[in-house]
JSON list of C-alpha atoms in Angstrom, two decimals:
[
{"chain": "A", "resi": 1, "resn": "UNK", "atom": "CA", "xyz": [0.00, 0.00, 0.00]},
{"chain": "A", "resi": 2, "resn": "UNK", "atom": "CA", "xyz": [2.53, 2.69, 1.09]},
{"chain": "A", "resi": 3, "resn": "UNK", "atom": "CA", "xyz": [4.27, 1.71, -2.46]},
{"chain": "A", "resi": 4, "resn": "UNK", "atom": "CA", "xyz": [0.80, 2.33, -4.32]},
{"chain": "A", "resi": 5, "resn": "UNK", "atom": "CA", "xyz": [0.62, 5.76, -2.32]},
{"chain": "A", "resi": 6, "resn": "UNK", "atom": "CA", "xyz": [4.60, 6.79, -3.29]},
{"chain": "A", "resi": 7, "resn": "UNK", "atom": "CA", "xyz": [3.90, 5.73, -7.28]},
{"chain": "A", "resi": 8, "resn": "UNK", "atom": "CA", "xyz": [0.64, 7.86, -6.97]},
{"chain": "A", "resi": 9, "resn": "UNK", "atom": "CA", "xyz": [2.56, 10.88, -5.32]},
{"chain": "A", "resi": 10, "resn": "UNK", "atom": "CA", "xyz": [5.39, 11.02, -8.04]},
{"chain": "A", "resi": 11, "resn": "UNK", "atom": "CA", "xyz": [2.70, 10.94, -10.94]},
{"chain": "A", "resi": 12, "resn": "UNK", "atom": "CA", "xyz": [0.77, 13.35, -9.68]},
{"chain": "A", "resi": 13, "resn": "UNK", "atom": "CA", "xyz": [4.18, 15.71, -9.43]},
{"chain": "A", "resi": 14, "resn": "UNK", "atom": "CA", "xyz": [5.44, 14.59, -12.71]},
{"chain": "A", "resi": 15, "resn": "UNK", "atom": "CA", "xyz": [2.15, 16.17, -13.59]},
{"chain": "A", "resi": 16, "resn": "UNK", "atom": "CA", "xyz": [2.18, 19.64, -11.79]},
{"chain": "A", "resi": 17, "resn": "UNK", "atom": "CA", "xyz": [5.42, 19.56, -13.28]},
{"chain": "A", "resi": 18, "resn": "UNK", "atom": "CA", "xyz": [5.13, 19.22, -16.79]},
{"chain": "A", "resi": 19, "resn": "UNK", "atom": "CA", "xyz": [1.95, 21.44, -16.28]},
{"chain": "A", "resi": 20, "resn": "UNK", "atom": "CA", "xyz": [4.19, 24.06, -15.07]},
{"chain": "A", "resi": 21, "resn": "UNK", "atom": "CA", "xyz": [4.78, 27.06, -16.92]},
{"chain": "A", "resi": 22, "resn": "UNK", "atom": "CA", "xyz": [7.65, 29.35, -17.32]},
{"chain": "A", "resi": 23, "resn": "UNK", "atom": "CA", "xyz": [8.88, 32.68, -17.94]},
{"chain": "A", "resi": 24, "resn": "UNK", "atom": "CA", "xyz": [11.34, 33.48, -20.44]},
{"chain": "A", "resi": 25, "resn": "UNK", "atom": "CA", "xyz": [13.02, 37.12, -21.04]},
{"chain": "A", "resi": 26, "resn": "UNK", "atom": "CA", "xyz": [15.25, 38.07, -23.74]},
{"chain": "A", "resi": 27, "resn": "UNK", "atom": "CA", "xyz": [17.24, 41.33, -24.49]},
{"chain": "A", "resi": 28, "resn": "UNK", "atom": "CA", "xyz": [19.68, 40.61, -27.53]},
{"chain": "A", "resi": 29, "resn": "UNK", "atom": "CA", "xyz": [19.14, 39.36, -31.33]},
{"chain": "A", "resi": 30, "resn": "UNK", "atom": "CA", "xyz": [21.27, 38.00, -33.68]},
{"chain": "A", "resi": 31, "resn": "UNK", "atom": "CA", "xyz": [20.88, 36.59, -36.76]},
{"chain": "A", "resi": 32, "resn": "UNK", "atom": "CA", "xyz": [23.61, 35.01, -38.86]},
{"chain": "A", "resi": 33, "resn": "UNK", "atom": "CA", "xyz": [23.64, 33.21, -42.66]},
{"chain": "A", "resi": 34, "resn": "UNK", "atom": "CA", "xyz": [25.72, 30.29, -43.10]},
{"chain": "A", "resi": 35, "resn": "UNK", "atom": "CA", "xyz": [28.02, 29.21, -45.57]},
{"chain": "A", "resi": 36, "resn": "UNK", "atom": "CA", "xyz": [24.95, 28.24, -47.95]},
{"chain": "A", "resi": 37, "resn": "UNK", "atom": "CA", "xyz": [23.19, 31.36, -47.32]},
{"chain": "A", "resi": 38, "resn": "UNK", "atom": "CA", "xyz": [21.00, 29.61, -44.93]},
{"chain": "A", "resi": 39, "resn": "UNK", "atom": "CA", "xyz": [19.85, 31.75, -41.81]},
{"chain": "A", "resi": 40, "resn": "UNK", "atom": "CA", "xyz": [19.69, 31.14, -38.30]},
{"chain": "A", "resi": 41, "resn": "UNK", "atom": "CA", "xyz": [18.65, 33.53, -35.12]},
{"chain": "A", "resi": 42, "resn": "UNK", "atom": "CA", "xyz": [19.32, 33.58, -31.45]},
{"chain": "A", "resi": 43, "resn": "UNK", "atom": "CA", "xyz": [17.62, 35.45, -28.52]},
{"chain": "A", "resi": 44, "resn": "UNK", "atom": "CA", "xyz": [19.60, 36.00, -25.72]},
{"chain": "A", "resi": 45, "resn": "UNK", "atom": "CA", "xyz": [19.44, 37.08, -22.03]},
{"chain": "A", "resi": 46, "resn": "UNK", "atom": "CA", "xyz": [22.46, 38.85, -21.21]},
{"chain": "A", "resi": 47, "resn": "UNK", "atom": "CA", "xyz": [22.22, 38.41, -17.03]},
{"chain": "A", "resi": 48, "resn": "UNK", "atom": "CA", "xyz": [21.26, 34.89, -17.46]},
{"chain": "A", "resi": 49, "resn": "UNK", "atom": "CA", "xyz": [22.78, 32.50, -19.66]},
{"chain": "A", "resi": 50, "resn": "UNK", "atom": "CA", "xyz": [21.28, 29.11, -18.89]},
{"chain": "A", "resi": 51, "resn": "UNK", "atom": "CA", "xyz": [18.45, 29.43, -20.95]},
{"chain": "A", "resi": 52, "resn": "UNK", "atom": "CA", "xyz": [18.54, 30.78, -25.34]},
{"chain": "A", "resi": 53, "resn": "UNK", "atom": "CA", "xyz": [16.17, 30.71, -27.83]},
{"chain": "A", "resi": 54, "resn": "UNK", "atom": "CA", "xyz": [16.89, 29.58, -31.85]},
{"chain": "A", "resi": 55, "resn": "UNK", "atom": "CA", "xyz": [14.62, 30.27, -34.60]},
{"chain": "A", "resi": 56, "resn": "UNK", "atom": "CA", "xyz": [15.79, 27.94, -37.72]},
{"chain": "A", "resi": 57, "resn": "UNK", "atom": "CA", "xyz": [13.34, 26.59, -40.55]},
{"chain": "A", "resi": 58, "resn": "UNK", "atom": "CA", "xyz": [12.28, 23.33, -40.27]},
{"chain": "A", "resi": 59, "resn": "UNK", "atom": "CA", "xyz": [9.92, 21.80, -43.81]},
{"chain": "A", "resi": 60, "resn": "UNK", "atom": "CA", "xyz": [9.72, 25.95, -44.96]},
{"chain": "A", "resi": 61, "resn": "UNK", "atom": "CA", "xyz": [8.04, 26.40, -41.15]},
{"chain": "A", "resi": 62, "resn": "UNK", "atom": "CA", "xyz": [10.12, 29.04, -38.60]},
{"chain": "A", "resi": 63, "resn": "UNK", "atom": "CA", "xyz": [10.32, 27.17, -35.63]},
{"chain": "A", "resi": 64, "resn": "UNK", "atom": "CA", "xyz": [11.80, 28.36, -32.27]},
{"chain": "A", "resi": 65, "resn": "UNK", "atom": "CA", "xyz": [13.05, 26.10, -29.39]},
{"chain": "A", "resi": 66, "resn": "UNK", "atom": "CA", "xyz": [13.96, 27.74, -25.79]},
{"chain": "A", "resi": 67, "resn": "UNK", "atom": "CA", "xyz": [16.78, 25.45, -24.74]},
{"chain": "A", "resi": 68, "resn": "UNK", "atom": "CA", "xyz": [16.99, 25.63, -20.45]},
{"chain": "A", "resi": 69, "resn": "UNK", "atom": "CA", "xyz": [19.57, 23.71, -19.30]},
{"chain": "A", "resi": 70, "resn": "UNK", "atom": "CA", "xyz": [19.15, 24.46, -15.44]},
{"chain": "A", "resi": 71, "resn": "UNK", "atom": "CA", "xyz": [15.68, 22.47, -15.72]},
{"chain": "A", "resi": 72, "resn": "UNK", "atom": "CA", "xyz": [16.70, 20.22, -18.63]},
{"chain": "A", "resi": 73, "resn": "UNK", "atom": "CA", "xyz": [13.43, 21.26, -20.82]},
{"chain": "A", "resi": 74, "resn": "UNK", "atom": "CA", "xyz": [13.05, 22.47, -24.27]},
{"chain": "A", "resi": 75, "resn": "UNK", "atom": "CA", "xyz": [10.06, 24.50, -25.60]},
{"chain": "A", "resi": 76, "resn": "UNK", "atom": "CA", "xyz": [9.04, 25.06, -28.85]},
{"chain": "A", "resi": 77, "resn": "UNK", "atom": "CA", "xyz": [7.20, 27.75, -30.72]},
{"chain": "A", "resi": 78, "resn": "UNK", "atom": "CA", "xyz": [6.22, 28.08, -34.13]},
{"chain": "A", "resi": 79, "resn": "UNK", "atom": "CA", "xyz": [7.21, 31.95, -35.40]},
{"chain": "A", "resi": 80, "resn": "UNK", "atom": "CA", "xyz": [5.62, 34.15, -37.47]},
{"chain": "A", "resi": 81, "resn": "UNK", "atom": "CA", "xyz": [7.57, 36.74, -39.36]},
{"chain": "A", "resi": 82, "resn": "UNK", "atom": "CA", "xyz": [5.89, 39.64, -40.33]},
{"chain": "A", "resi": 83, "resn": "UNK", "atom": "CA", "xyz": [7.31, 43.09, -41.57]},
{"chain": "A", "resi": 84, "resn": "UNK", "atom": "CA", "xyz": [9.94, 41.90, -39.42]},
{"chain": "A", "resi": 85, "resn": "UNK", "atom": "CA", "xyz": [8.11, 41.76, -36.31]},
{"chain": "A", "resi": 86, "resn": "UNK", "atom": "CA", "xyz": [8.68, 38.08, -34.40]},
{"chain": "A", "resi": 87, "resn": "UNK", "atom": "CA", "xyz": [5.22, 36.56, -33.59]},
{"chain": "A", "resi": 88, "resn": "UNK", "atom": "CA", "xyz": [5.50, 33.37, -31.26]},
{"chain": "A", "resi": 89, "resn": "UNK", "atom": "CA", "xyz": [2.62, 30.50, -30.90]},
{"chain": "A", "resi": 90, "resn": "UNK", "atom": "CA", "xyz": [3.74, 28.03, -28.37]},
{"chain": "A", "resi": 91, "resn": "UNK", "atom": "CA", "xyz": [3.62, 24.34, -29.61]},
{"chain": "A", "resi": 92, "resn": "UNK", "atom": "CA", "xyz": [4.83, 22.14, -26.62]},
{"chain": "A", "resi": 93, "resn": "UNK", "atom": "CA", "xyz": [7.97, 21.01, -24.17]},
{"chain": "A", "resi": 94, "resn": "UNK", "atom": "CA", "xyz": [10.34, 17.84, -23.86]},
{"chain": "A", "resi": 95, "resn": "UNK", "atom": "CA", "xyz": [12.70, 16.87, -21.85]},
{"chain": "A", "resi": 96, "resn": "UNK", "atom": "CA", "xyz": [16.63, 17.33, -22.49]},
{"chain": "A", "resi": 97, "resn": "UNK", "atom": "CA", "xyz": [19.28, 14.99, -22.08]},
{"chain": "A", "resi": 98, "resn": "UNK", "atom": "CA", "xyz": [22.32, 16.13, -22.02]},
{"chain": "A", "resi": 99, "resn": "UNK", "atom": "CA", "xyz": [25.04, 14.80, -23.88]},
{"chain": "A", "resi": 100, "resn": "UNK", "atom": "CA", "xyz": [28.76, 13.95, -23.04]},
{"chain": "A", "resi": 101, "resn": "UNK", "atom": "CA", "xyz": [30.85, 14.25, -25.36]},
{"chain": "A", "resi": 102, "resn": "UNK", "atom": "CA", "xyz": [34.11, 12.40, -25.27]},
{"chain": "A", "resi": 103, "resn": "UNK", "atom": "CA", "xyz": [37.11, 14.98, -26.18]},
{"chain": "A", "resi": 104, "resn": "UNK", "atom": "CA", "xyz": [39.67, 16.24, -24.15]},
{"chain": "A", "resi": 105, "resn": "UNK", "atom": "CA", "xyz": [40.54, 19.14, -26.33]},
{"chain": "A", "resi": 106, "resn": "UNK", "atom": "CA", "xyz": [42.68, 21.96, -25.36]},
{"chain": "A", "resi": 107, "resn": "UNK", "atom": "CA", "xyz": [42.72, 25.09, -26.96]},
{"chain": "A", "resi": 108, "resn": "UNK", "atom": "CA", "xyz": [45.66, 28.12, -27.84]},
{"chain": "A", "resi": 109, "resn": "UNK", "atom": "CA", "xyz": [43.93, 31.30, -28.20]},
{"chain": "A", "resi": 110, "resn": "UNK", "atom": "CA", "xyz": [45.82, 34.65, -29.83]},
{"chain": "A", "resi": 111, "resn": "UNK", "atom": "CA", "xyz": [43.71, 37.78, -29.48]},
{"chain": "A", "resi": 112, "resn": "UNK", "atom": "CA", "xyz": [45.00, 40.17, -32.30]},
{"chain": "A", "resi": 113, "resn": "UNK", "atom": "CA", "xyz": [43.66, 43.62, -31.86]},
{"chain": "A", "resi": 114, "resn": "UNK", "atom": "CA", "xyz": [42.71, 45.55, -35.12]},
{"chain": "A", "resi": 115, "resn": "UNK", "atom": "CA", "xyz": [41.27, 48.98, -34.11]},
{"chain": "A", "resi": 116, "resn": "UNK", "atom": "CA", "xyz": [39.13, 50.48, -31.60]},
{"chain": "A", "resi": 117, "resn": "UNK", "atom": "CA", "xyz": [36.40, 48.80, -32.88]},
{"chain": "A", "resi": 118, "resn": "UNK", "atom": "CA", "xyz": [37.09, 45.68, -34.32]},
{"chain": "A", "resi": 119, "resn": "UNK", "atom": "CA", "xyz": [39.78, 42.09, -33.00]},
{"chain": "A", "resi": 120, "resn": "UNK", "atom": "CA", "xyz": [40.20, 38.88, -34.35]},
{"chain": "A", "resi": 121, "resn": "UNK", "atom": "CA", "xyz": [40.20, 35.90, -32.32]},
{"chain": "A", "resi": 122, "resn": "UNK", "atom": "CA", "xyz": [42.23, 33.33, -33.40]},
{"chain": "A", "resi": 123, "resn": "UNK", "atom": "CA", "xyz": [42.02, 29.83, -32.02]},
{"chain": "A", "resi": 124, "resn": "UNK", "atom": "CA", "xyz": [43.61, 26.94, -32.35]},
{"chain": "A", "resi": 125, "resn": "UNK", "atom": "CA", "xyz": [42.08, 23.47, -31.12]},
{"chain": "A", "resi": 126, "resn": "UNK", "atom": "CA", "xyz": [44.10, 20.32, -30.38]},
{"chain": "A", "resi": 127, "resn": "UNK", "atom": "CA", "xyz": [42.87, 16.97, -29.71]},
{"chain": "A", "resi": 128, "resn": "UNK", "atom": "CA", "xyz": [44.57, 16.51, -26.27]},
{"chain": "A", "resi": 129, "resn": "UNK", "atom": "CA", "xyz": [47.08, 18.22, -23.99]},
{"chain": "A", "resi": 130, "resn": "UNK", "atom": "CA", "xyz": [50.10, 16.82, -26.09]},
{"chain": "A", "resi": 131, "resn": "UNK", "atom": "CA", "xyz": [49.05, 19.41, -28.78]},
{"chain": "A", "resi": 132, "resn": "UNK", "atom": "CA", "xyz": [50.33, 17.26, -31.41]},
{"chain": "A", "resi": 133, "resn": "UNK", "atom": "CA", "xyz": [46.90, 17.20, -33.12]},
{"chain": "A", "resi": 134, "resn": "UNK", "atom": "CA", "xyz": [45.22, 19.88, -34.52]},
{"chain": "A", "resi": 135, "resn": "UNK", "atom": "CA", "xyz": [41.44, 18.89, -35.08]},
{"chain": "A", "resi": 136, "resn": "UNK", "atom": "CA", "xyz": [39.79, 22.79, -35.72]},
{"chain": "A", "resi": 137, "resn": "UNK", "atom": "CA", "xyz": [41.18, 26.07, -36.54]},
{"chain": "A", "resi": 138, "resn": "UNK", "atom": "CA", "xyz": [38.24, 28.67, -35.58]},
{"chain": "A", "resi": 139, "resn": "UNK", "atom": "CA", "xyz": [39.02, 32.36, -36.20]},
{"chain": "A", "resi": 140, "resn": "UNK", "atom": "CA", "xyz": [36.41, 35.27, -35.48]},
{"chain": "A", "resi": 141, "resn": "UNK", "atom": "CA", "xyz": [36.53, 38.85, -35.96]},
{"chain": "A", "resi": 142, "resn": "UNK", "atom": "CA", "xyz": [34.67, 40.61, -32.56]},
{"chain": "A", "resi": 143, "resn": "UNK", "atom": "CA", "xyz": [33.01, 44.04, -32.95]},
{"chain": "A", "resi": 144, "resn": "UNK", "atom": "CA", "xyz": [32.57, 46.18, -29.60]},
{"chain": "A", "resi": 145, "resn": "UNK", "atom": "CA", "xyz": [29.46, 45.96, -28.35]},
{"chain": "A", "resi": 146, "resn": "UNK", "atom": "CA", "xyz": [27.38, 45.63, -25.53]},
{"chain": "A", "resi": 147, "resn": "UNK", "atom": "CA", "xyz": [27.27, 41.88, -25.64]},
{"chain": "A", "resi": 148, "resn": "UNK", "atom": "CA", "xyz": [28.35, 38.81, -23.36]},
{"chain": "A", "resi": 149, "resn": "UNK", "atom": "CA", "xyz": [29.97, 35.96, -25.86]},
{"chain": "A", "resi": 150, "resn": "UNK", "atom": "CA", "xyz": [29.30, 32.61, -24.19]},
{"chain": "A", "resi": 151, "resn": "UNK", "atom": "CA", "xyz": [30.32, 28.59, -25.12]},
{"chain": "A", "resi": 152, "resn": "UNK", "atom": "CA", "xyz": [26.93, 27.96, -25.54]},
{"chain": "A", "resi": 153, "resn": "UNK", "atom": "CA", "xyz": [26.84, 30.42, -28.57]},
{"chain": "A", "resi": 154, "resn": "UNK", "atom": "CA", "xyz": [30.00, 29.49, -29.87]},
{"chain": "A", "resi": 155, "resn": "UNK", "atom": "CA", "xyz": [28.84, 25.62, -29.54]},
{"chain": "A", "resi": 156, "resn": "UNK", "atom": "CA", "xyz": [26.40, 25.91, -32.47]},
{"chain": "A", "resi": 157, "resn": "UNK", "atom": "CA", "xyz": [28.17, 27.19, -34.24]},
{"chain": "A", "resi": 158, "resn": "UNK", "atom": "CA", "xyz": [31.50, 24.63, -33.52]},
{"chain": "A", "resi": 159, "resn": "UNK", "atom": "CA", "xyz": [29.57, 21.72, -33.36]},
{"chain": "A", "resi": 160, "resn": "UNK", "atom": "CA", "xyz": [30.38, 21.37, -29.42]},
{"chain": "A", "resi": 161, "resn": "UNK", "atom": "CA", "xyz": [34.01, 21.90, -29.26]},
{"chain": "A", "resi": 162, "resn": "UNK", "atom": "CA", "xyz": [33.72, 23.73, -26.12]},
{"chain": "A", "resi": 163, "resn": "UNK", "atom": "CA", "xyz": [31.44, 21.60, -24.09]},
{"chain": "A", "resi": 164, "resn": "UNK", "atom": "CA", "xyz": [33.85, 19.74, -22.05]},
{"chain": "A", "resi": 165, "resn": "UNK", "atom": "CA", "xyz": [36.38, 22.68, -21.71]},
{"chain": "A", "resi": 166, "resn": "UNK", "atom": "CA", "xyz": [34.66, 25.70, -21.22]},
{"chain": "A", "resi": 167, "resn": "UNK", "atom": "CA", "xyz": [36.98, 28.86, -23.02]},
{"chain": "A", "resi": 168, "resn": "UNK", "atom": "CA", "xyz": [37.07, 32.53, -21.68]},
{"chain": "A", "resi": 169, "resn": "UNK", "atom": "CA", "xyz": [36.07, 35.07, -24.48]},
{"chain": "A", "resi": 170, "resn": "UNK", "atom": "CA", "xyz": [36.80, 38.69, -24.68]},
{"chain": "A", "resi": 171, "resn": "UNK", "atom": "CA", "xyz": [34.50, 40.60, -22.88]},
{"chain": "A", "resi": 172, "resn": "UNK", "atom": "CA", "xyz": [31.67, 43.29, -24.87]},
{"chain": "A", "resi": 173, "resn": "UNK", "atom": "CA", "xyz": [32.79, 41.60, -28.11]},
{"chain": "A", "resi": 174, "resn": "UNK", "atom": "CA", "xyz": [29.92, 40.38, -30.74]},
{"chain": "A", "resi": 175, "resn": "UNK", "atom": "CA", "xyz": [31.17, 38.08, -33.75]},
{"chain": "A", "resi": 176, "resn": "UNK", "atom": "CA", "xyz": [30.73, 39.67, -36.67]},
{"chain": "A", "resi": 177, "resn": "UNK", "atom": "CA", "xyz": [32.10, 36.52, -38.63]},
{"chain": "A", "resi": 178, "resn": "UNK", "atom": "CA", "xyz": [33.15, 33.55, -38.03]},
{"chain": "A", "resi": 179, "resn": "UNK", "atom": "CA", "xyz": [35.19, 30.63, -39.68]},
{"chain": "A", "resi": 180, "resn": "UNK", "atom": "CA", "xyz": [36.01, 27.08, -39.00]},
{"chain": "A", "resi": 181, "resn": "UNK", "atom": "CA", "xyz": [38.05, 24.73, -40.26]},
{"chain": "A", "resi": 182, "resn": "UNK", "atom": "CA", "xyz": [37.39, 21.39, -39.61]},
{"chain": "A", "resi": 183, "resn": "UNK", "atom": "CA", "xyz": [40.70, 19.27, -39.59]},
{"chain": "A", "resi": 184, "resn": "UNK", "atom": "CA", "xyz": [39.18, 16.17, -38.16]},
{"chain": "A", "resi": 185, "resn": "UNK", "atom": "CA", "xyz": [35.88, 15.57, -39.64]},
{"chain": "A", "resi": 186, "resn": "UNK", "atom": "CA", "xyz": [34.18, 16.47, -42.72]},
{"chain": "A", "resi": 187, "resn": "UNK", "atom": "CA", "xyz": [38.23, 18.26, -43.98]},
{"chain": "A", "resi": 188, "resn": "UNK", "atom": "CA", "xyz": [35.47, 21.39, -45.27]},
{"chain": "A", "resi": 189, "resn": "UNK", "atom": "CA", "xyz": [35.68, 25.30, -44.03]},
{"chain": "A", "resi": 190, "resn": "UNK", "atom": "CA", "xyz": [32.25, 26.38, -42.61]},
{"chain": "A", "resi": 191, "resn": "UNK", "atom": "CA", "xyz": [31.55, 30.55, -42.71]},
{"chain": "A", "resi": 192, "resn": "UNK", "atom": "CA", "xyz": [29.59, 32.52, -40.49]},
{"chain": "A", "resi": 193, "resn": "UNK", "atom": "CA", "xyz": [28.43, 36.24, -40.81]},
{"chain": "A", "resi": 194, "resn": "UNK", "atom": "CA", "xyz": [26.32, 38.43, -38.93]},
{"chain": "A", "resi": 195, "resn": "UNK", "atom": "CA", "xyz": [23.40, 39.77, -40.76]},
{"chain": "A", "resi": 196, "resn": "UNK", "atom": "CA", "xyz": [21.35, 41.38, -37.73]},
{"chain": "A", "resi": 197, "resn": "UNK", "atom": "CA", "xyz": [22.05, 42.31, -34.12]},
{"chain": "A", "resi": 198, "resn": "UNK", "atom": "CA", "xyz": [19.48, 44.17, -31.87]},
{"chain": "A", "resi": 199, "resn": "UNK", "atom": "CA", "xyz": [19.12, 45.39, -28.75]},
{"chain": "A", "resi": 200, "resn": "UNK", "atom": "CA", "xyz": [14.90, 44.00, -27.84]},
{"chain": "A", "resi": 201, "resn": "UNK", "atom": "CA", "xyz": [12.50, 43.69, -24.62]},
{"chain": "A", "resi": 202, "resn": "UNK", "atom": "CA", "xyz": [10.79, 40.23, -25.86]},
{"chain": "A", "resi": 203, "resn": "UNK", "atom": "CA", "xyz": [8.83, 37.83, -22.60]},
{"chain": "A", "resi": 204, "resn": "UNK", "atom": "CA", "xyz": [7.74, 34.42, -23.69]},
{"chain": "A", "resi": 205, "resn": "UNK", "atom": "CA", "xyz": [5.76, 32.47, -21.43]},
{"chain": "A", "resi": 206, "resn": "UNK", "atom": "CA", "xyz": [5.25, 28.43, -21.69]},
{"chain": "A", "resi": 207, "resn": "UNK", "atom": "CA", "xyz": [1.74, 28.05, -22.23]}
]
């Protein structure tokens, strides 16, 4: 009986849980094009970074997923783009597992400084501390702005290189552009640019 009562107790606050909703603010936009001129957007908070937002297409649809890693949940929204103004209809939530990814890569970073304005970030990524190795070379030209670069940014666009060792980026830099090379896997060059970057006051809430 007392096992029938505990099984009943954690259904009944798996259900207030996934019933729960949440609050979600953002303050920065970005929005880069790819290599293939495809586009993809982010929406930031800049005083909390364990929760982002991307808006990619999936099947011709603009689709936006909240990623929070401190609850391990993912929300998604379908978006509506009109005369540039973001419209968001929320869809539903899943759980998120999160991976572990087996590299013990070590980095060597060279910050070259153009201008007032404008660096380049050079780094170079080696497969283990014997730095014999090179698996990525990742460069990135920074602008000054008002604007926290984090790994979990810089993961999407990397394919994870810096989920095991987290690096320190410059601070109130935005990239501008950035390029990897891939020495490891696919042996091809992958391009980034900025197209957009805006300063915005956007609340989404899970329901």
């Amino acid at each position: 009986m007392k096992k029938l009562y505990l099984l009943l107790f954690l259904i009944i606050c798996s259900f207030k849980k996934d019933n729960q909703n949440y609050t979600y603010n953002f303050n920065n936009f970005l929005e880069y094009n790819d290599s293939y001129n495809n586009s993809v957007s982010y929406m930031l908070n800049s005083k909390d970074s364990s929760y982002y937002l991307q808006i990619s297409k999936v099947n011709k649809v603009l689709i936006g997923f909240i990623n929070d890693k401190k609850i391990r949940k993912g929300f998604s929204y379908q978006v509506y783009n009109s005369n540039n103004n973001l419209d968001f209809r929320y869809l539903d939530s899943q759980e998120i597992f999160l991976k572990k990814y087996e590299n013990n890569f070590v980095f060597d970073k060279k910050l070259i400084v153009i201008d007032s304005v404008f660096s380049n970030l050079k780094i170079t990524v080696f497969k283990n501390k014997q730095r014999k190795n090179i698996v990525r070379q990742i460069e990135i030209l920074l602008k000054k702005e008002d604007f926290i670069l984090t790994n979990d940014l810089m993961n999407h666009f990397t394919h994870g290189t810096f989920n095991n060792n987290e690096i320190k980026f410059p601070e109130n830099y935005i990239p501008r552009k950035i390029v990897i090379e891939y020495k490891d896997l696919s042996k091809k060059t992958f391009t980034y640019n900025l197209n957009q970057f805006k300063k915005i006051n956007t609340q989404l809430i899970t329901k």
